[in-house]
Coordinates of C-alpha atoms in Angstrom, one line a residue:
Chain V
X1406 CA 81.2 -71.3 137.1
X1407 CA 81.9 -73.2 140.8
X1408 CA 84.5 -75.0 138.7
X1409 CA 88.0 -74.7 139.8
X1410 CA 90.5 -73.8 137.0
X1411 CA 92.1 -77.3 137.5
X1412 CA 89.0 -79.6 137.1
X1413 CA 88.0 -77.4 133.5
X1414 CA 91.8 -78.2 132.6
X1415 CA 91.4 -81.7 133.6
X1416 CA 88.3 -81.9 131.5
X1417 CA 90.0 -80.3 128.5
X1418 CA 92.8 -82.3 128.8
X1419 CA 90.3 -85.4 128.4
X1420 CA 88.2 -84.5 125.8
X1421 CA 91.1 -82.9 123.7
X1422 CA 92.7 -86.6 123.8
X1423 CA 89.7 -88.6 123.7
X1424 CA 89.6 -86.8 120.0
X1425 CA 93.0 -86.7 119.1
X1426 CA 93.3 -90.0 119.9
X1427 CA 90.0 -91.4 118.0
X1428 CA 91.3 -89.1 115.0
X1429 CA 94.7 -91.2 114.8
X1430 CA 93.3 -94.2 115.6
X1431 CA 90.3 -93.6 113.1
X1432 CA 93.7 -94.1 110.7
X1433 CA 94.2 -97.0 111.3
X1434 CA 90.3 -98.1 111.5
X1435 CA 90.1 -96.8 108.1
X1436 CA 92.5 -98.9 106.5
X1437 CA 91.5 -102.3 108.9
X1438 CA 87.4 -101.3 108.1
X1439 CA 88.1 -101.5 104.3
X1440 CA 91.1 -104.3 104.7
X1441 CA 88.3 -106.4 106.6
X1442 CA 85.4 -105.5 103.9
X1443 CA 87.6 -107.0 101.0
X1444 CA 89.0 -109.8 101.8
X1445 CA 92.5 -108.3 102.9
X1446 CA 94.3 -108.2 106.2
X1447 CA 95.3 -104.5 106.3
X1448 CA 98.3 -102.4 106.7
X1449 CA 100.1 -104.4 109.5
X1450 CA 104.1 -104.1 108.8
X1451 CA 105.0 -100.8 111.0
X1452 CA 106.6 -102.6 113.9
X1453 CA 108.9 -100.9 116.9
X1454 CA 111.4 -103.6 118.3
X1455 CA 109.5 -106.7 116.2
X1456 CA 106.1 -106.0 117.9
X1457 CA 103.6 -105.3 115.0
X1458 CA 100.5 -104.9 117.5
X1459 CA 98.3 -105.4 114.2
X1460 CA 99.3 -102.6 112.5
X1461 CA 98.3 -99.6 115.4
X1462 CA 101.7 -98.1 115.0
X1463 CA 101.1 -97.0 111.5
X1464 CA 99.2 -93.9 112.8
X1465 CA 102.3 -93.3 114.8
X1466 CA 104.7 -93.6 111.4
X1467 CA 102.3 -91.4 109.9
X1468 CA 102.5 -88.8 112.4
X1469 CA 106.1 -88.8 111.8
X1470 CA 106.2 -89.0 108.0
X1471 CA 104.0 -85.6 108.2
X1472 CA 105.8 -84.3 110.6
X1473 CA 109.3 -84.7 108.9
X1474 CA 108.2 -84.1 105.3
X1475 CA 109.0 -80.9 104.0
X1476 CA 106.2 -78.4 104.1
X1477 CA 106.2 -76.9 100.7
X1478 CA 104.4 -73.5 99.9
X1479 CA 104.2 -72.7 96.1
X1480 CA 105.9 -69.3 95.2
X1481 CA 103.2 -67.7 94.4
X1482 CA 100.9 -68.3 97.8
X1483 CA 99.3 -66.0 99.8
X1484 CA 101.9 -66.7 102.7
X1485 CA 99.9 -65.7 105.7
X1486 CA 96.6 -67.5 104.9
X1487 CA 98.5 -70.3 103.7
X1488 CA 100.0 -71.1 106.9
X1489 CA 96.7 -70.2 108.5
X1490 CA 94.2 -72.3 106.8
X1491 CA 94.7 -76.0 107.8
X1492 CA 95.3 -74.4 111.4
X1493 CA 91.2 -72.7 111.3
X1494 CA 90.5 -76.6 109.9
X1495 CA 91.5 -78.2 112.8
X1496 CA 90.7 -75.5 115.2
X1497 CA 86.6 -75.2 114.7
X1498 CA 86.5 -78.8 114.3
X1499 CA 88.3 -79.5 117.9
X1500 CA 86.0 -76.6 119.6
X1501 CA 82.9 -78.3 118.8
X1502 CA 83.4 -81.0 121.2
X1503 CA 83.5 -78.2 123.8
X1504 CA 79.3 -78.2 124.4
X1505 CA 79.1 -82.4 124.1
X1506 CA 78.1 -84.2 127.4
X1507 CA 80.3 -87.3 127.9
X1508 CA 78.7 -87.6 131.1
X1509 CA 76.5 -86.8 134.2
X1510 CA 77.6 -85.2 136.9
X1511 CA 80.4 -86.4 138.8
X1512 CA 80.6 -85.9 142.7
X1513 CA 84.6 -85.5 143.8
X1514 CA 85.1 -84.4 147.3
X1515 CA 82.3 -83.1 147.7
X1516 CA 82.7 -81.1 144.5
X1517 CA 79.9 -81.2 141.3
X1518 CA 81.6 -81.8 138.6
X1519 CA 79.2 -81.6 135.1
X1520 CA 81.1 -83.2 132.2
X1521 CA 80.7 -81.4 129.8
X1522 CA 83.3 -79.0 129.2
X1523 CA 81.3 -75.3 128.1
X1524 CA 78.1 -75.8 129.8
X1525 CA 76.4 -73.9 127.4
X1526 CA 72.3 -73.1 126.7
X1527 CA 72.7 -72.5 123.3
X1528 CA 75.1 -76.1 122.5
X1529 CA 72.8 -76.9 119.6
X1530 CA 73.2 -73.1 118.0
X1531 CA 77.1 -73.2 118.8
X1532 CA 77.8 -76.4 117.1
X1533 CA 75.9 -75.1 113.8
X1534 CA 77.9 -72.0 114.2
X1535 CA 81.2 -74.3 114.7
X1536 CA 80.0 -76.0 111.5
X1537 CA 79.4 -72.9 109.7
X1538 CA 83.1 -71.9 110.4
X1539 CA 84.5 -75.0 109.3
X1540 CA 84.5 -74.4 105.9
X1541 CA 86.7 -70.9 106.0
X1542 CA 89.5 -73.5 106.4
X1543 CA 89.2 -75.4 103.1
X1544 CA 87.8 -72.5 101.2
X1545 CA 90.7 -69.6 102.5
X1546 CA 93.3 -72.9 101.9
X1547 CA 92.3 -73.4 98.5
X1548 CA 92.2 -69.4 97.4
X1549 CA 95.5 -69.1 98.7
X1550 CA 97.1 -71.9 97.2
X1551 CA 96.9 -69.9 93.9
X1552 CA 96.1 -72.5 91.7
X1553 CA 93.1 -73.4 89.8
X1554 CA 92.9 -76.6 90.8
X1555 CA 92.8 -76.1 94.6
X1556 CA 90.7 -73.3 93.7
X1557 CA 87.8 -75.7 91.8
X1558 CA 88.1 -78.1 95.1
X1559 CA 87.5 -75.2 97.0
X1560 CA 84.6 -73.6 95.5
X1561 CA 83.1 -77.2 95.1
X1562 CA 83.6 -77.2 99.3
X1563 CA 82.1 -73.7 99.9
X1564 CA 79.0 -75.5 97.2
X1565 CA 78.7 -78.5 98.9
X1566 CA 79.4 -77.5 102.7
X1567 CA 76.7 -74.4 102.5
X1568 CA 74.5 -76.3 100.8
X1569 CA 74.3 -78.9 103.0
X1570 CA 74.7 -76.8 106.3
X1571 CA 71.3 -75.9 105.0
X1572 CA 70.2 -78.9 106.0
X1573 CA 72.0 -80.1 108.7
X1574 CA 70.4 -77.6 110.8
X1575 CA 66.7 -78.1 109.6
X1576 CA 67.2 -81.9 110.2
X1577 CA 67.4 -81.5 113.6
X1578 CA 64.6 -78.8 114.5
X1579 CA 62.5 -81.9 114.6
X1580 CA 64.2 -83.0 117.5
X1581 CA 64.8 -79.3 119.2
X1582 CA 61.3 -79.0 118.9
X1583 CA 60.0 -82.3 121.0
X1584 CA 63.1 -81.7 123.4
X1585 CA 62.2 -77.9 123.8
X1586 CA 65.9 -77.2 124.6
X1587 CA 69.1 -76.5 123.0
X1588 CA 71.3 -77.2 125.8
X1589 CA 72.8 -80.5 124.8
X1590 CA 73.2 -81.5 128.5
X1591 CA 69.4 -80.9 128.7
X1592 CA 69.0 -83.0 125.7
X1593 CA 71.1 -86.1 126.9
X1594 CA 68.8 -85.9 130.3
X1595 CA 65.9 -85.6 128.5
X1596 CA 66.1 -88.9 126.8
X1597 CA 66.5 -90.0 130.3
X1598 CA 62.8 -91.6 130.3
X1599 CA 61.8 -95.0 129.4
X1600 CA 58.3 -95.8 127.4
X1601 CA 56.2 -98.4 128.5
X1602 CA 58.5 -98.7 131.3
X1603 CA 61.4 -100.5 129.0
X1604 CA 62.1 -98.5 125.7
X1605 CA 64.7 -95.6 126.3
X1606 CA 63.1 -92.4 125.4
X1607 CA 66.1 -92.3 122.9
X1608 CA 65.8 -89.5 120.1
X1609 CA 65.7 -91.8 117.3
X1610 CA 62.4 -93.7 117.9
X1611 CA 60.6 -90.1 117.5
X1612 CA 62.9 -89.3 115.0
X1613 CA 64.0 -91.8 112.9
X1614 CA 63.5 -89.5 109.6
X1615 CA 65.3 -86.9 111.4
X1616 CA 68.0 -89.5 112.5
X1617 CA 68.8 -90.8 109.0
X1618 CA 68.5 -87.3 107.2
X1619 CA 71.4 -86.1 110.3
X1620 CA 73.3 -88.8 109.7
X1621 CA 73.3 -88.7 105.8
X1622 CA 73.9 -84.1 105.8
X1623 CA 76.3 -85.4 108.5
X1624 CA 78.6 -87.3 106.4
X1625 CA 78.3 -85.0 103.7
X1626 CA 79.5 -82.5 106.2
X1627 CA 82.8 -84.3 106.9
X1628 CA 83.4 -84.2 103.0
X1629 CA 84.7 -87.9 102.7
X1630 CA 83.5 -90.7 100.2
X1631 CA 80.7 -90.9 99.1
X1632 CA 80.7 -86.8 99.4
X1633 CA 84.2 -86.0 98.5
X1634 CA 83.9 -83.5 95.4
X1635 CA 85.6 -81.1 97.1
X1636 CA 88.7 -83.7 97.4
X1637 CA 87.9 -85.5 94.1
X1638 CA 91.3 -87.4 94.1
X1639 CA 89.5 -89.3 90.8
X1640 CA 89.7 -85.6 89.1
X1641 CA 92.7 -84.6 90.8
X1642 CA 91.8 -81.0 91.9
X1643 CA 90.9 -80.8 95.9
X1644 CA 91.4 -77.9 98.6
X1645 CA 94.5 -79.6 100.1
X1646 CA 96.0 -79.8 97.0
X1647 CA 99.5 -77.5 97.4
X1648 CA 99.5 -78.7 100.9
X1649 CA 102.5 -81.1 101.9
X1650 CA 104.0 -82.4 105.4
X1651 CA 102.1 -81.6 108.3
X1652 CA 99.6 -79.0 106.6
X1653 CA 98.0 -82.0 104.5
X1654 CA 98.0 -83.8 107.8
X1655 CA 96.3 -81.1 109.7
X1656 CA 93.7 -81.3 106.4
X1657 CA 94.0 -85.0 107.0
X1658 CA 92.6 -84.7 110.7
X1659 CA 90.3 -82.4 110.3
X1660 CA 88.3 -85.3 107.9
X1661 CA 88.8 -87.7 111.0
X1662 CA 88.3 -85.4 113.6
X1663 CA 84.6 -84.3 111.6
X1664 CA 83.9 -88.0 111.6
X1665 CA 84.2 -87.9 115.6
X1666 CA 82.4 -84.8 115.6
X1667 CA 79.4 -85.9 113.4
X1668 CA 79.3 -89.3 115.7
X1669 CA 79.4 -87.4 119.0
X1670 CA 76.4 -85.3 117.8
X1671 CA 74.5 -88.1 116.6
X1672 CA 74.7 -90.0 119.7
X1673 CA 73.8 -86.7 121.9
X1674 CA 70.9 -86.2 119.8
X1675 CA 69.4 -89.3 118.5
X1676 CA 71.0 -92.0 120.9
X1677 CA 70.7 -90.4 124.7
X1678 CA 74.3 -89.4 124.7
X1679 CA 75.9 -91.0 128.0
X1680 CA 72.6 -92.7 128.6
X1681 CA 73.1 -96.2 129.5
X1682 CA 69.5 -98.2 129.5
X1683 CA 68.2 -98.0 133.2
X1684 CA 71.1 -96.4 134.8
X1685 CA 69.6 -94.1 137.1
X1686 CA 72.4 -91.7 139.6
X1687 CA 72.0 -94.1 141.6
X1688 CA 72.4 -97.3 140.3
X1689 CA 70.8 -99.8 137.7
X1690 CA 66.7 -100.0 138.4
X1691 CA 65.7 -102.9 135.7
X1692 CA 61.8 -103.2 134.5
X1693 CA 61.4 -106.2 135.7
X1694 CA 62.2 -105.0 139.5
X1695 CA 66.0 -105.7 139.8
X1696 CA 68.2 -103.3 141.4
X1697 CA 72.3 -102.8 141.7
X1698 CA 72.8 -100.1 143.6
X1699 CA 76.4 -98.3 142.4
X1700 CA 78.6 -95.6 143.3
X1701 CA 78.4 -92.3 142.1
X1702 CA 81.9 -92.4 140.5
X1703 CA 81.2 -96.1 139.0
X1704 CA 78.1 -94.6 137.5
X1705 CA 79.9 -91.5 135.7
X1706 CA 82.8 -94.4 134.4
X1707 CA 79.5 -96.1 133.4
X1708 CA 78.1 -93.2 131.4
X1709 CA 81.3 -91.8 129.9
X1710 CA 81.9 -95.5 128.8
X1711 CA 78.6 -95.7 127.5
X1712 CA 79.6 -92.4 125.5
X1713 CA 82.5 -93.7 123.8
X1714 CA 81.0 -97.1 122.9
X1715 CA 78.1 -95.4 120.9
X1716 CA 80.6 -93.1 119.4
X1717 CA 83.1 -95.9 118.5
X1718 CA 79.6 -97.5 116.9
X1719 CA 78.9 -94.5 114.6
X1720 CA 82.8 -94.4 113.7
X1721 CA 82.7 -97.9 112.8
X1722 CA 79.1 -97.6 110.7
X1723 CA 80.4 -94.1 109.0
X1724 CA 83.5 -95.8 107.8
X1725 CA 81.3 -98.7 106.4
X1726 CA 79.7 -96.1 104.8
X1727 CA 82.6 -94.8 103.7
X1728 CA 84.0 -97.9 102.1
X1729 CA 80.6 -99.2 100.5
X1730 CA 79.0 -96.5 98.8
X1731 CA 80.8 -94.8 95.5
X1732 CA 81.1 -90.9 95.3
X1733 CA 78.6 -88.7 94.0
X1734 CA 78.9 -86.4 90.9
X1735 CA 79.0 -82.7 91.9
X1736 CA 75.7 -82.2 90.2
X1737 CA 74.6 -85.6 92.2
X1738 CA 75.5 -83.6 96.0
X1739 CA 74.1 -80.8 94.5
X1740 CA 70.6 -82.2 93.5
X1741 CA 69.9 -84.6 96.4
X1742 CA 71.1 -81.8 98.7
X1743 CA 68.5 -79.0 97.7
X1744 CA 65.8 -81.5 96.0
X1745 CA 66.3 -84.6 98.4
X1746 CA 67.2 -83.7 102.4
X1747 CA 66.0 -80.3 102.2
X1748 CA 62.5 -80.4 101.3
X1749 CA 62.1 -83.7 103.6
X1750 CA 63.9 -81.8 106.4
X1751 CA 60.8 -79.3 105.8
X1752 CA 58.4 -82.0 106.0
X1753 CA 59.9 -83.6 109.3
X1754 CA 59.5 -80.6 111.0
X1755 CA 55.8 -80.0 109.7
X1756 CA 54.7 -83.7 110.4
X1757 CA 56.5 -83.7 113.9
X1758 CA 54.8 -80.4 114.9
X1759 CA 51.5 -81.6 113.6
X1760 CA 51.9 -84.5 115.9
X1761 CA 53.4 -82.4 118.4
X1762 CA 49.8 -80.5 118.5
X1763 CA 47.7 -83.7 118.4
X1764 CA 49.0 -85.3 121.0
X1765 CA 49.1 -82.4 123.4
Chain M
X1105 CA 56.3 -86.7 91.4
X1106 CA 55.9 -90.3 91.4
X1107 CA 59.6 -90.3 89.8
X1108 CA 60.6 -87.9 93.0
X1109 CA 59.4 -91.2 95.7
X1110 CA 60.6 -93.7 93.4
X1111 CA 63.9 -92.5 93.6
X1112 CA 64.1 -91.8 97.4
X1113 CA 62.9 -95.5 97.5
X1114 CA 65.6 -96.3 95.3
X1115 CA 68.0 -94.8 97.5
X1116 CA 67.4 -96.4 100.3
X1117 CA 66.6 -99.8 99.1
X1118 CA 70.0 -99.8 96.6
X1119 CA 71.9 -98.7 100.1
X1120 CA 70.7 -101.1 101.8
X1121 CA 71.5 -103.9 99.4
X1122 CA 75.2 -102.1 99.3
X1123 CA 75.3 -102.3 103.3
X1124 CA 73.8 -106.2 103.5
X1125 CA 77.0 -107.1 100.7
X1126 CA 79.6 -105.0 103.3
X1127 CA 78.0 -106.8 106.0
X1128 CA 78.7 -110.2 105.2
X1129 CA 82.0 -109.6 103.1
X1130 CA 83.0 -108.8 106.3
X1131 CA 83.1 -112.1 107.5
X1132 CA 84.6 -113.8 105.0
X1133 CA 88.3 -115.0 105.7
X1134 CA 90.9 -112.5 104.1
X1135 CA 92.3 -113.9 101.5
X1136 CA 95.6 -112.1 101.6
X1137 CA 99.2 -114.1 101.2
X1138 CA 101.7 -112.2 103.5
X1139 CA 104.2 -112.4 100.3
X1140 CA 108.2 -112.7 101.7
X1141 CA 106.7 -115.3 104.5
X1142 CA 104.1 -117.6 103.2
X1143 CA 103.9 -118.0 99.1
X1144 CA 100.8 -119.6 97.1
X1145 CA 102.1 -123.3 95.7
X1146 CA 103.3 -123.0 92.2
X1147 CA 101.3 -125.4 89.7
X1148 CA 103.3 -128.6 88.4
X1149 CA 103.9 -126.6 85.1
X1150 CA 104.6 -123.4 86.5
X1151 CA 107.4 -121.3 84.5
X1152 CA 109.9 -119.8 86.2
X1153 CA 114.1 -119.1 85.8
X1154 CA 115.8 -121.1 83.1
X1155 CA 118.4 -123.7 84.7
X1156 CA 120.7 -125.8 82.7
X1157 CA 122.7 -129.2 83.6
X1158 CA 125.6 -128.8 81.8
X1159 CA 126.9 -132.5 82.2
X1160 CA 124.1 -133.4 80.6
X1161 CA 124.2 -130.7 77.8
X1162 CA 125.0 -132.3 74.0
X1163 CA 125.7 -128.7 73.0
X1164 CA 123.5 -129.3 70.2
X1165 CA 122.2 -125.9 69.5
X1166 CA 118.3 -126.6 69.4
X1167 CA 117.3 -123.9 72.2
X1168 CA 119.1 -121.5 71.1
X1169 CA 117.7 -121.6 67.4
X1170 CA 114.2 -122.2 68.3
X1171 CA 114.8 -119.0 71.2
X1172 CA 111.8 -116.4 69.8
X1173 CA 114.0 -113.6 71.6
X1174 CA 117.2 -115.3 71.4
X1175 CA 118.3 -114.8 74.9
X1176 CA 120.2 -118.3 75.2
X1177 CA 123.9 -117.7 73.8
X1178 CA 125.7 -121.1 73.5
X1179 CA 129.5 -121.4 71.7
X1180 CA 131.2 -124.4 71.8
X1181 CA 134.5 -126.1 70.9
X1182 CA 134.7 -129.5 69.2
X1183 CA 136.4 -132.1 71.0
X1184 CA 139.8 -133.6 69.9
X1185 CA 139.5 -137.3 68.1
X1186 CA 141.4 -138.5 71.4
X1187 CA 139.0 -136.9 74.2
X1188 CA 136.1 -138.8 75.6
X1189 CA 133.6 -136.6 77.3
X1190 CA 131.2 -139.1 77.8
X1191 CA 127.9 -139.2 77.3
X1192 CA 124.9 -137.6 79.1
X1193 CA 122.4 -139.4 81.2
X1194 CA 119.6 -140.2 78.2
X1195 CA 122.8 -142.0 76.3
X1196 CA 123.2 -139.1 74.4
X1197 CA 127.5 -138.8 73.2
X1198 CA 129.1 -135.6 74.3
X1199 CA 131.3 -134.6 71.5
X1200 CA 131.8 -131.0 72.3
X1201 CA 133.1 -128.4 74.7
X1202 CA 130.4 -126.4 76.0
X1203 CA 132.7 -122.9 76.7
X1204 CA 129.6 -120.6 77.0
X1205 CA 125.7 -121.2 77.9
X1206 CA 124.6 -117.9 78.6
X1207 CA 120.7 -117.2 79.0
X1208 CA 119.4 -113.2 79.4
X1209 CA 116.7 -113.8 81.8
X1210 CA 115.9 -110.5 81.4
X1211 CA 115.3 -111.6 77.9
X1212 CA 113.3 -114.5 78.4
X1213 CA 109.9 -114.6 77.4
X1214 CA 109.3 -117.7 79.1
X1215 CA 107.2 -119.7 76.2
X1216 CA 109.4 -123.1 77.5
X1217 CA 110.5 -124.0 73.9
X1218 CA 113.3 -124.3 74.5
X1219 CA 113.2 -126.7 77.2
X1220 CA 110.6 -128.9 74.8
X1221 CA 113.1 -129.3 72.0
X1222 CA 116.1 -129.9 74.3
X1223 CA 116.6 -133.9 73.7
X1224 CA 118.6 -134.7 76.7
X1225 CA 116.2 -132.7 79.2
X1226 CA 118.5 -131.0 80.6
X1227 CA 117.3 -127.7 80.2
X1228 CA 113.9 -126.7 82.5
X1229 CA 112.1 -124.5 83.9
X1230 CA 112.6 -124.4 87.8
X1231 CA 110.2 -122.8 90.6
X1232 CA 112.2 -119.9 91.5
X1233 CA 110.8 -116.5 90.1
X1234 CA 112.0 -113.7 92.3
X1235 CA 115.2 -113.0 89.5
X1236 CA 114.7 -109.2 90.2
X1237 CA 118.6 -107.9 91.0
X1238 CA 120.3 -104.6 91.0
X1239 CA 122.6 -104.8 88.2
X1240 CA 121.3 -105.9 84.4
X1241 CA 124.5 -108.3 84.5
X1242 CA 123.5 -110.4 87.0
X1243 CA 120.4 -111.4 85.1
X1244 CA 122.5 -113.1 82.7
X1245 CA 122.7 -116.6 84.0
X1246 CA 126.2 -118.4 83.4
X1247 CA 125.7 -122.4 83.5
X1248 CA 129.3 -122.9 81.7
X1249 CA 131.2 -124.9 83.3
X1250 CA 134.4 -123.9 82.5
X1251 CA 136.1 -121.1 83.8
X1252 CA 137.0 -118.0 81.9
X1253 CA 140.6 -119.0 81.3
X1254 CA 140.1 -122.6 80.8
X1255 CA 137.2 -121.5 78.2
X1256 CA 140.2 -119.2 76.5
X1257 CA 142.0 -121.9 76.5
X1258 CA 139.6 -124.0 74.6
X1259 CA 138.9 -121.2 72.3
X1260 CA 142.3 -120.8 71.3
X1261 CA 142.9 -124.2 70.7
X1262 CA 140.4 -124.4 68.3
X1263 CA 141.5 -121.7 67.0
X1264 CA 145.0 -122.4 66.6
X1265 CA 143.3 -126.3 65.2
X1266 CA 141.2 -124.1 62.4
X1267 CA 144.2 -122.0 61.3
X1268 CA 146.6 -124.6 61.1
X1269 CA 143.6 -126.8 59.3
X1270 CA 143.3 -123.4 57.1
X1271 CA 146.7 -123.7 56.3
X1272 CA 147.2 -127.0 55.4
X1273 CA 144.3 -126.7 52.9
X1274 CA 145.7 -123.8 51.4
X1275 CA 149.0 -125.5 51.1
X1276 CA 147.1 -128.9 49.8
X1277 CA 145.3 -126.3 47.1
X1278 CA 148.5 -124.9 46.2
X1279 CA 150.3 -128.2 45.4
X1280 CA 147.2 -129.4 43.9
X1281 CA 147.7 -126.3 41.4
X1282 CA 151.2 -126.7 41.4
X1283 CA 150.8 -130.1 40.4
X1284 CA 148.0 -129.2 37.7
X1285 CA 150.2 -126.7 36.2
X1286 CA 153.3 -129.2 36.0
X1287 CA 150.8 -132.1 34.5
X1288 CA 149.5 -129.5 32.4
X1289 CA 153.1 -128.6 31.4
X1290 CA 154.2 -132.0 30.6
X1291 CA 151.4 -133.0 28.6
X1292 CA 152.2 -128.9 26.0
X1293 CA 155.6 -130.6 26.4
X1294 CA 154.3 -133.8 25.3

């Protein structure tokens, strides 16, 4: 805690709009990913004085279209937790990014700076505790809609989102257990080391199992398409159903911000986080004997730039995802959560422990 | 158990498939017309709103008969012995007014009989298909020539021709009787 109070703000104030931002722009990604996947051009008609600047300002005329819509709240309502719910939706997913490293530390007048804005031991523990939360927002928003219809979407969320939580954190003990740490930072600097001199000691050449079963429990997580029974817009029931103006939106976000969430975790844990390939604190050292020797401060815009190119990959591949794949029947989520990703989850961790042993 | 791998193997190897079709639909060239600004090039026989020449039209009745929804209203007023109206382009005499060619577009069916029978050609089919309007009048399309009162006027000299053709048939008929009755008459006389 040598931190003053205005460096943790400033650091707030960065990550806070680093995933604000990615969540409205992940709007307009969404409708250009799928636009560009068949054969369209994409929603490109919101213009402000004749500049169209293809299509980015449709986020923008959404945000106002929620904002100005009437929020509606059925007669019958709970009124309290009504107002309450899409507010606990967007809360625990925005405090998760509190424990992700975007970078090393930073030197500023003679001030260490560690970006990362909650230093915490436990990160790994507080993000599957985040997680854990995030479905009282759906399921509290559903029961007190008072209708049955929310009500189904909801229960199908509490299903799916426990169910899968399940595995979401047994994917990953494979990794906690060859990183022996749970402090994310630790993590990032762990993968650090190179293999044969050259390879990155990323997390997903030891776990690539581990990698695919995250990302897959991940998804699931952020309940879009393919994993979108608790929306099920085909079926017409879903959580967010009496929800209308800027409570749908908050809803809305949540799905995007969980898509930032579930890429920043996969790159912390699988893809050295703010690593960039031979980037040492002081400068580039290159196998093959090169050297550039940098500034601290170029290396930390190095590393947080790193950060946001990996995350803007796993956007991009989750909303190919997204747009590829078909949804799942309830009883599908159901059966390849508990009979699929759980029992090989089990068998990760036994095989990478066994190999843990043998190569000690 | 074997069933269990298979279908994990199955998995993987359908996504995969479903990922390497995203991958290189994604480099295809959209194929998306940006409507109001650029249009796709109708085909040479492409059907679109009904348009008339009505110095070319014989008045003849043909489209409006052979109309499946009867959208295409025509009336007409004969021409006085003296008038000359001409004849249309094909060589075809005009012999009639044409006070009203009205055609419902809203009607239309768009099957382009009409223009087939049409023996001076000068009903067809032109490009334009954006006919959507605000108000079900306007999508009755008025190719008349005439003007409402000079179309009255027409209407009532034919009218005024009929009646005053009525009445000197009536009055023929009448003598005719009258004439019958003397003859028959003369010849009880007789």
């Amino acid at each position: 805690m040598t931190e003053s109070i205005g460096i943790v703000l400033g650091k707030l104030a960065f990550v806070l709009l680093f995933v604000l931002n990615f969540g409205g722009v992940l709007t307009w990604v969404e409708r250009k990913q799928s636009a560009l996947m068949q054969d369209r051009i994409g929603a490109n008609r919101a213009a402000i004085f004749g500049f169209r600047a293809i299509g980015l300002f449709h986020g923008i005329a959404d945000a106002v279209k929620m904002f100005t819509k009437e929020s509606f709240r059925p007669a019958n309502a709970e009124k309290f937790i009504f107002t309450l719910a899409p507010a606990i939706s967007v809360f625990f997913a925005l405090i998760g990014f509190a424990v992700i490293p975007f970078g090393d530390k930073l030197l500023l007048g003679g001030t260490e700076i560690n970006l990362q804005l909650a230093p915490l031991n436990v990160g790994v523990l507080y993000l599957f505790a985040v997680a854990g939360m995030a479905v009282y927002g759906v399921v509290l928003g559903a029961w007190a809609s008072r209708n049955n219809y929310a009500l189904l979407g909801g229960l199908r969320a509490a299903a799916q989102m426990i169910s899968y939580e399940v595995a979401l954190g047994v994917s990953i003990f494979g990794c906690i257990m060859i990183y022996q740490t749970v402090d994310l930072q630790e993590i990032v600097r762990w993968q650090g080391g190179y293999w044969g001199g050259w390879l990155p000691a990323w997390g997903v050449f030891l776990q690539p199992v581990g990698f695919i079963l995250f990302l897959t429990v991940g998804i699931a997580e952020t309940k879009r398409i393919p994993f979108d029974a608790p929306e099920g817009e085909s079926e017409i029931i879903g959580y967010n159903l009496e929800y209308s103006g800027m409570g749908f939106g908050m809803f809305l976000l949540t799905d995007f911000i969980e898509t930032v969430m579930i890429a920043a975790i996969t790159v912390t844990l699988f893809f050295g986080g703010w690593q960039v390939p031979y980037l040492m604190p002081d400068g580039f050292h290159f196998p093959w004997g090169g050297t550039v020797e940098l500034a601290n401060w170029a290396v930390a815009i190095l590393q947080v730039v790193s950060f946001t190119f990996k995350v803007i990959f796993f956007l991009w591949l989750q909303m190919t995802i997204r747009w590829t794949l078909p949804r799942f029947r309830y009883d599908q989520i159901m059966r390849l959560g508990w009979k699929y990703l759980l029992p090989i989850s089990l068998a990760n961790i036994v095989i990478t422990g066994f190999l843990i042993l043998m190569l000690k | 158990m074997g069933n269990y791998f298979n279908n994990i193997f199955r998995a993987i190897s359908t996504i995969a498939v479903g990922m390497a079709e995203t991958w290189k639909a994604m480099f295809r060239p959209p194929i998306t017309l940006q409507y109001p600004n650029e249009r796709w090039q109708l085909p040479v026989n492409a059907r679109g709103i009904l348009f008339n020449n009505v110095d070319d039209c014989i008045g003849c009745f043909k489209c409006a008969r052979i109309c499946p929804v009867q959208c295409i209203y025509i009336d007409t007023v004969k021409a006085l012995p003296d008038e000359d109206l001409g004849k249309a382009s094909m060589g075809n005499p005009i012999r009639q007014h044409l006070v009203r060619f009205d055609i419902d577009m809203f009607k239309c069916c768009y099957c382009d009989f009409c223009t087939t029978v049409c023996p001076t050609e000068c009903l067809y089919m032109t490009e334009e298909y954006e006919n959507g309007v605000f108000s079900r009048e306007n999508g009755i399309y008025h190719f008349s020539k005439y003007s409402p009162p000079e179309a009255m006027a027409l209407r009532r000299r034919e009218q005024e021709e009929t009646m005053t053709k009525a009445l000197a048939k009536e009055a023929a008929l009448a003598a005719k009787k009258k004439a019958a009755a003397q003859k028959g008459k003369e010849t009880a006389e007789a």
